[in-house]
């Protein structure tokens, strides 16, 4: 089954939104397979956002993402990459559809609460950056047949 990497950014942690965001993903019927509360060092932040190097928002982005703890997760489900991108909403809070995480809670693009992988290749790359194979917990998600 498809897997994706999601990460509640430092603003989401500071605003006490870990529970709400995890709850939305659980209620959707997705399966949590790994989670880690951690702080990114500069090296990991730069590896994560490598494709954004050179953009005008890059330096502030690296400063922001390393400014406090994050909650990194792996979730599994059919079509989970596109589904979670839809639940998260567009990068710019103004463009995010009502009911999405970013529409409901974000005001500025640079404080947009959560990261979600945008493709299968990036999901695989990002999962490997944050988790070892042993940290991905393989188990039967017993409600799957009802979803
Ligand atoms: O997170 P998402 O995939 O929706 O957006 P992105 O285009 O891949 O950009 C990565 C992150 O860079 C965003 O989530 C923002 O935190 C930040 N960003 C920004 O601060 N200002 C921009 N104009 C674009 C992106
Ligand atoms: Mg992106």
PDB file of C-alpha atoms and ligand atoms in Angstrom:
ATOM      1  CA  UNK A   1       0.000   0.000   0.000  1.00  0.00           C
ATOM      2  CA  UNK A   2       1.121   3.571  -0.689  1.00  0.00           C
ATOM      3  CA  UNK A   3       3.044   5.478   1.999  1.00  0.00           C
ATOM      4  CA  UNK A   4       3.711   9.154   2.550  1.00  0.00           C
ATOM      5  CA  UNK A   5       5.800  11.375   4.788  1.00  0.00           C
ATOM      6  CA  UNK A   6       3.959  14.057   6.759  1.00  0.00           C
ATOM      7  CA  UNK A   7       5.493  16.487   9.218  1.00  0.00           C
ATOM      8  CA  UNK A   8       3.826  18.955  11.547  1.00  0.00           C
ATOM      9  CA  UNK A   9       6.086  21.990  11.349  1.00  0.00           C
ATOM     10  CA  UNK A  10       7.306  24.071  14.334  1.00  0.00           C
ATOM     11  CA  UNK A  11       4.290  26.425  14.111  1.00  0.00           C
ATOM     12  CA  UNK A  12       1.852  23.500  14.291  1.00  0.00           C
ATOM     13  CA  UNK A  13       3.660  22.078  17.327  1.00  0.00           C
ATOM     14  CA  UNK A  14       3.782  25.459  19.106  1.00  0.00           C
ATOM     15  CA  UNK A  15       0.113  26.097  18.395  1.00  0.00           C
ATOM     16  CA  UNK A  16      -0.913  22.798  19.948  1.00  0.00           C
ATOM     17  CA  UNK A  17      -2.258  21.312  16.713  1.00  0.00           C
ATOM     18  CA  UNK A  18      -0.520  17.894  16.759  1.00  0.00           C
ATOM     19  CA  UNK A  19      -3.611  16.228  18.231  1.00  0.00           C
ATOM     20  CA  UNK A  20      -6.067  17.869  15.856  1.00  0.00           C
ATOM     21  CA  UNK A  21      -4.014  17.095  12.761  1.00  0.00           C
ATOM     22  CA  UNK A  22      -3.335  13.476  13.760  1.00  0.00           C
ATOM     23  CA  UNK A  23      -7.031  13.110  14.574  1.00  0.00           C
ATOM     24  CA  UNK A  24      -8.050  14.291  11.082  1.00  0.00           C
ATOM     25  CA  UNK A  25      -5.740  11.709   9.504  1.00  0.00           C
ATOM     26  CA  UNK A  26      -7.008   8.929  11.791  1.00  0.00           C
ATOM     27  CA  UNK A  27     -10.652   9.792  11.117  1.00  0.00           C
ATOM     28  CA  UNK A  28      -9.980   9.683   7.374  1.00  0.00           C
ATOM     29  CA  UNK A  29      -9.080   6.014   7.859  1.00  0.00           C
ATOM     30  CA  UNK A  30      -5.359   6.303   7.185  1.00  0.00           C
ATOM     31  CA  UNK A  31      -2.849   4.069   8.956  1.00  0.00           C
ATOM     32  CA  UNK A  32      -0.034   5.532  11.058  1.00  0.00           C
ATOM     33  CA  UNK A  33       3.151   3.495  10.632  1.00  0.00           C
ATOM     34  CA  UNK A  34       5.827   5.700  12.251  1.00  0.00           C
ATOM     35  CA  UNK A  35       6.114   8.922  14.261  1.00  0.00           C
ATOM     36  CA  UNK A  36       8.925  10.895  15.819  1.00  0.00           C
ATOM     37  CA  UNK A  37       9.012  14.136  17.834  1.00  0.00           C
ATOM     38  CA  UNK A  38      12.324  15.756  16.966  1.00  0.00           C
ATOM     39  CA  UNK A  39      14.193  18.890  16.060  1.00  0.00           C
ATOM     40  CA  UNK A  40      15.787  19.158  12.621  1.00  0.00           C
ATOM     41  CA  UNK A  41      19.423  20.149  12.351  1.00  0.00           C
ATOM     42  CA  UNK A  42      20.498  22.303   9.424  1.00  0.00           C
ATOM     43  CA  UNK A  43      21.842  19.321   7.462  1.00  0.00           C
ATOM     44  CA  UNK A  44      18.544  17.429   7.562  1.00  0.00           C
ATOM     45  CA  UNK A  45      16.551  20.599   6.789  1.00  0.00           C
ATOM     46  CA  UNK A  46      18.721  21.299   3.743  1.00  0.00           C
ATOM     47  CA  UNK A  47      18.397  17.691   2.549  1.00  0.00           C
ATOM     48  CA  UNK A  48      14.629  17.816   2.979  1.00  0.00           C
ATOM     49  CA  UNK A  49      14.195  21.098   1.085  1.00  0.00           C
ATOM     50  CA  UNK A  50      17.048  20.563  -1.431  1.00  0.00           C
ATOM     51  CA  UNK A  51      14.787  21.257  -4.414  1.00  0.00           C
ATOM     52  CA  UNK A  52      14.031  24.744  -3.030  1.00  0.00           C
ATOM     53  CA  UNK A  53      17.679  25.855  -2.716  1.00  0.00           C
ATOM     54  CA  UNK A  54      18.170  29.265  -4.300  1.00  0.00           C
ATOM     55  CA  UNK A  55      14.539  30.359  -4.005  1.00  0.00           C
ATOM     56  CA  UNK A  56      13.959  33.697  -2.258  1.00  0.00           C
ATOM     57  CA  UNK A  57      12.104  32.003   0.613  1.00  0.00           C
ATOM     58  CA  UNK A  58      14.773  29.273   1.077  1.00  0.00           C
ATOM     59  CA  UNK A  59      16.901  30.787   3.893  1.00  0.00           C
ATOM     60  CA  UNK A  60      13.861  31.822   5.986  1.00  0.00           C
ATOM     61  CA  UNK A  61      12.378  28.360   5.350  1.00  0.00           C
ATOM     62  CA  UNK A  62      15.486  26.589   6.700  1.00  0.00           C
ATOM     63  CA  UNK A  63      15.575  28.958   9.701  1.00  0.00           C
ATOM     64  CA  UNK A  64      11.873  28.337  10.378  1.00  0.00           C
ATOM     65  CA  UNK A  65      11.917  24.551  10.028  1.00  0.00           C
ATOM     66  CA  UNK A  66      14.892  24.260  12.438  1.00  0.00           C
ATOM     67  CA  UNK A  67      13.465  26.814  14.922  1.00  0.00           C
ATOM     68  CA  UNK A  68      11.637  24.306  17.127  1.00  0.00           C
ATOM     69  CA  UNK A  69      10.504  20.701  17.339  1.00  0.00           C
ATOM     70  CA  UNK A  70       8.489  19.012  14.602  1.00  0.00           C
ATOM     71  CA  UNK A  71       6.322  15.885  14.559  1.00  0.00           C
ATOM     72  CA  UNK A  72       7.430  13.610  11.713  1.00  0.00           C
ATOM     73  CA  UNK A  73       5.155  10.785  10.590  1.00  0.00           C
ATOM     74  CA  UNK A  74       4.637   8.070   8.002  1.00  0.00           C
ATOM     75  CA  UNK A  75       1.062   7.252   6.980  1.00  0.00           C
ATOM     76  CA  UNK A  76      -0.197   4.464   4.769  1.00  0.00           C
ATOM     77  CA  UNK A  77      -3.351   4.087   2.678  1.00  0.00           C
ATOM     78  CA  UNK A  78      -4.728   3.771  -0.848  1.00  0.00           C
ATOM     79  CA  UNK A  79      -3.787   6.945  -2.707  1.00  0.00           C
ATOM     80  CA  UNK A  80      -2.431   8.395   0.529  1.00  0.00           C
ATOM     81  CA  UNK A  81      -0.088  10.902  -1.174  1.00  0.00           C
ATOM     82  CA  UNK A  82      -2.830  12.690  -3.133  1.00  0.00           C
ATOM     83  CA  UNK A  83      -5.364  12.244  -0.318  1.00  0.00           C
ATOM     84  CA  UNK A  84      -3.158  13.873   2.316  1.00  0.00           C
ATOM     85  CA  UNK A  85      -2.173  16.697  -0.054  1.00  0.00           C
ATOM     86  CA  UNK A  86      -5.907  17.330  -0.459  1.00  0.00           C
ATOM     87  CA  UNK A  87      -6.497  17.284   3.313  1.00  0.00           C
ATOM     88  CA  UNK A  88      -3.556  19.663   3.828  1.00  0.00           C
ATOM     89  CA  UNK A  89      -4.661  22.159   1.169  1.00  0.00           C
ATOM     90  CA  UNK A  90      -2.735  24.459  -1.153  1.00  0.00           C
ATOM     91  CA  UNK A  91       0.589  25.984  -0.025  1.00  0.00           C
ATOM     92  CA  UNK A  92      -0.889  29.489   0.152  1.00  0.00           C
ATOM     93  CA  UNK A  93      -3.549  29.648   2.888  1.00  0.00           C
ATOM     94  CA  UNK A  94      -5.683  31.936   0.722  1.00  0.00           C
ATOM     95  CA  UNK A  95      -5.798  29.323  -2.047  1.00  0.00           C
ATOM     96  CA  UNK A  96      -6.424  26.394   0.305  1.00  0.00           C
ATOM     97  CA  UNK A  97      -9.973  25.045   0.082  1.00  0.00           C
ATOM     98  CA  UNK A  98     -12.199  25.529   3.139  1.00  0.00           C
ATOM     99  CA  UNK A  99     -12.028  22.551   5.480  1.00  0.00           C
ATOM    100  CA  UNK A 100      -8.387  21.820   4.722  1.00  0.00           C
ATOM    101  CA  UNK A 101      -5.771  22.082   7.474  1.00  0.00           C
ATOM    102  CA  UNK A 102      -4.110  25.127   5.928  1.00  0.00           C
ATOM    103  CA  UNK A 103      -7.404  26.891   5.242  1.00  0.00           C
ATOM    104  CA  UNK A 104      -8.659  26.233   8.754  1.00  0.00           C
ATOM    105  CA  UNK A 105      -5.518  27.308  10.629  1.00  0.00           C
ATOM    106  CA  UNK A 106      -2.903  29.023   8.446  1.00  0.00           C
ATOM    107  CA  UNK A 107      -2.702  32.731   7.596  1.00  0.00           C
ATOM    108  CA  UNK A 108       0.701  33.043   5.923  1.00  0.00           C
ATOM    109  CA  UNK A 109       2.407  30.743   3.381  1.00  0.00           C
ATOM    110  CA  UNK A 110       5.559  30.558   5.478  1.00  0.00           C
ATOM    111  CA  UNK A 111       3.609  29.385   8.549  1.00  0.00           C
ATOM    112  CA  UNK A 112       1.563  26.682   6.889  1.00  0.00           C
ATOM    113  CA  UNK A 113       1.679  24.080   9.653  1.00  0.00           C
ATOM    114  CA  UNK A 114       2.367  20.829   7.851  1.00  0.00           C
ATOM    115  CA  UNK A 115       4.489  19.231   5.161  1.00  0.00           C
ATOM    116  CA  UNK A 116       3.254  16.410   2.942  1.00  0.00           C
ATOM    117  CA  UNK A 117       5.164  14.530   0.217  1.00  0.00           C
ATOM    118  CA  UNK A 118       3.991  15.494  -3.274  1.00  0.00           C
ATOM    119  CA  UNK A 119       4.958  12.360  -5.245  1.00  0.00           C
ATOM    120  CA  UNK A 120       5.857   8.711  -4.748  1.00  0.00           C
ATOM    121  CA  UNK A 121       9.541   9.491  -5.381  1.00  0.00           C
ATOM    122  CA  UNK A 122       9.616  12.295  -2.840  1.00  0.00           C
ATOM    123  CA  UNK A 123       7.682  10.196  -0.326  1.00  0.00           C
ATOM    124  CA  UNK A 124      10.282   7.435  -0.554  1.00  0.00           C
ATOM    125  CA  UNK A 125      13.167   9.915  -0.376  1.00  0.00           C
ATOM    126  CA  UNK A 126      11.698  11.792   2.604  1.00  0.00           C
ATOM    127  CA  UNK A 127      10.750   8.657   4.563  1.00  0.00           C
ATOM    128  CA  UNK A 128      14.374   7.472   4.228  1.00  0.00           C
ATOM    129  CA  UNK A 129      15.685  10.845   5.422  1.00  0.00           C
ATOM    130  CA  UNK A 130      13.725  10.632   8.683  1.00  0.00           C
ATOM    131  CA  UNK A 131      13.190   6.939   9.474  1.00  0.00           C
ATOM    132  CA  UNK A 132      15.113   3.695   9.371  1.00  0.00           C
ATOM    133  CA  UNK A 133      13.413   0.626   7.912  1.00  0.00           C
ATOM    134  CA  UNK A 134      13.082  -0.804  11.458  1.00  0.00           C
ATOM    135  CA  UNK A 135      11.161   2.272  12.617  1.00  0.00           C
ATOM    136  CA  UNK A 136       8.385   1.675  10.077  1.00  0.00           C
ATOM    137  CA  UNK A 137       5.926  -0.498  11.973  1.00  0.00           C
ATOM    138  CA  UNK A 138       4.212  -3.089   9.829  1.00  0.00           C
ATOM    139  CA  UNK A 139       0.907  -4.196  11.361  1.00  0.00           C
ATOM    140  CA  UNK A 140      -2.616  -5.094  10.378  1.00  0.00           C
ATOM    141  CA  UNK A 141      -4.927  -2.081  10.467  1.00  0.00           C
ATOM    142  CA  UNK A 142      -8.105  -3.938  11.343  1.00  0.00           C
ATOM    143  CA  UNK A 143     -10.591  -1.255  10.219  1.00  0.00           C
ATOM    144  CA  UNK A 144      -9.238  -1.202   6.648  1.00  0.00           C
ATOM    145  CA  UNK A 145     -12.011  -3.381   5.245  1.00  0.00           C
ATOM    146  CA  UNK A 146     -14.583  -0.786   6.316  1.00  0.00           C
ATOM    147  CA  UNK A 147     -12.836   2.112   4.579  1.00  0.00           C
TER     148      UNK A 147
HETATM  149  O1  LIG B   1       4.543  22.533   1.273  1.00  0.00           O
HETATM  150  P1  LIG B   1       4.130  22.547  -0.171  1.00  0.00           P
HETATM  151  O2  LIG B   1       4.533  21.316  -0.928  1.00  0.00           O
HETATM  152  O3  LIG B   1       2.666  22.858  -0.318  1.00  0.00           O
HETATM  153  O4  LIG B   1       4.858  23.804  -0.849  1.00  0.00           O
HETATM  154  P2  LIG B   1       6.247  23.935  -1.649  1.00  0.00           P
HETATM  155  O5  LIG B   1       5.988  24.791  -2.836  1.00  0.00           O
HETATM  156  O6  LIG B   1       6.881  22.605  -1.877  1.00  0.00           O
HETATM  157  O7  LIG B   1       7.141  24.795  -0.656  1.00  0.00           O
HETATM  158  C1  LIG B   1       7.735  24.188   0.475  1.00  0.00           C
HETATM  159  C2  LIG B   1       7.565  25.108   1.650  1.00  0.00           C
HETATM  160  O8  LIG B   1       8.320  26.307   1.436  1.00  0.00           O
HETATM  161  C3  LIG B   1       6.133  25.613   1.902  1.00  0.00           C
HETATM  162  O9  LIG B   1       5.321  24.695   2.572  1.00  0.00           O
HETATM  163  C4  LIG B   1       6.400  26.851   2.726  1.00  0.00           C
HETATM  164  O10 LIG B   1       6.706  26.485   4.073  1.00  0.00           O
HETATM  165  C5  LIG B   1       7.677  27.383   2.080  1.00  0.00           C
HETATM  166  N1  LIG B   1       7.355  28.427   1.089  1.00  0.00           N
HETATM  167  C6  LIG B   1       7.371  29.755   1.499  1.00  0.00           C
HETATM  168  O11 LIG B   1       7.635  30.036   2.672  1.00  0.00           O
HETATM  169  N2  LIG B   1       7.072  30.753   0.601  1.00  0.00           N
HETATM  170  C7  LIG B   1       6.783  30.451  -0.677  1.00  0.00           C
HETATM  171  N3  LIG B   1       6.496  31.430  -1.540  1.00  0.00           N
HETATM  172  C8  LIG B   1       6.760  29.122  -1.104  1.00  0.00           C
HETATM  173  C9  LIG B   1       7.060  28.120  -0.189  1.00  0.00           C
HETATM  174 MG1  LIG B   2       6.427  20.606  -1.515  1.00  0.00          MG
END
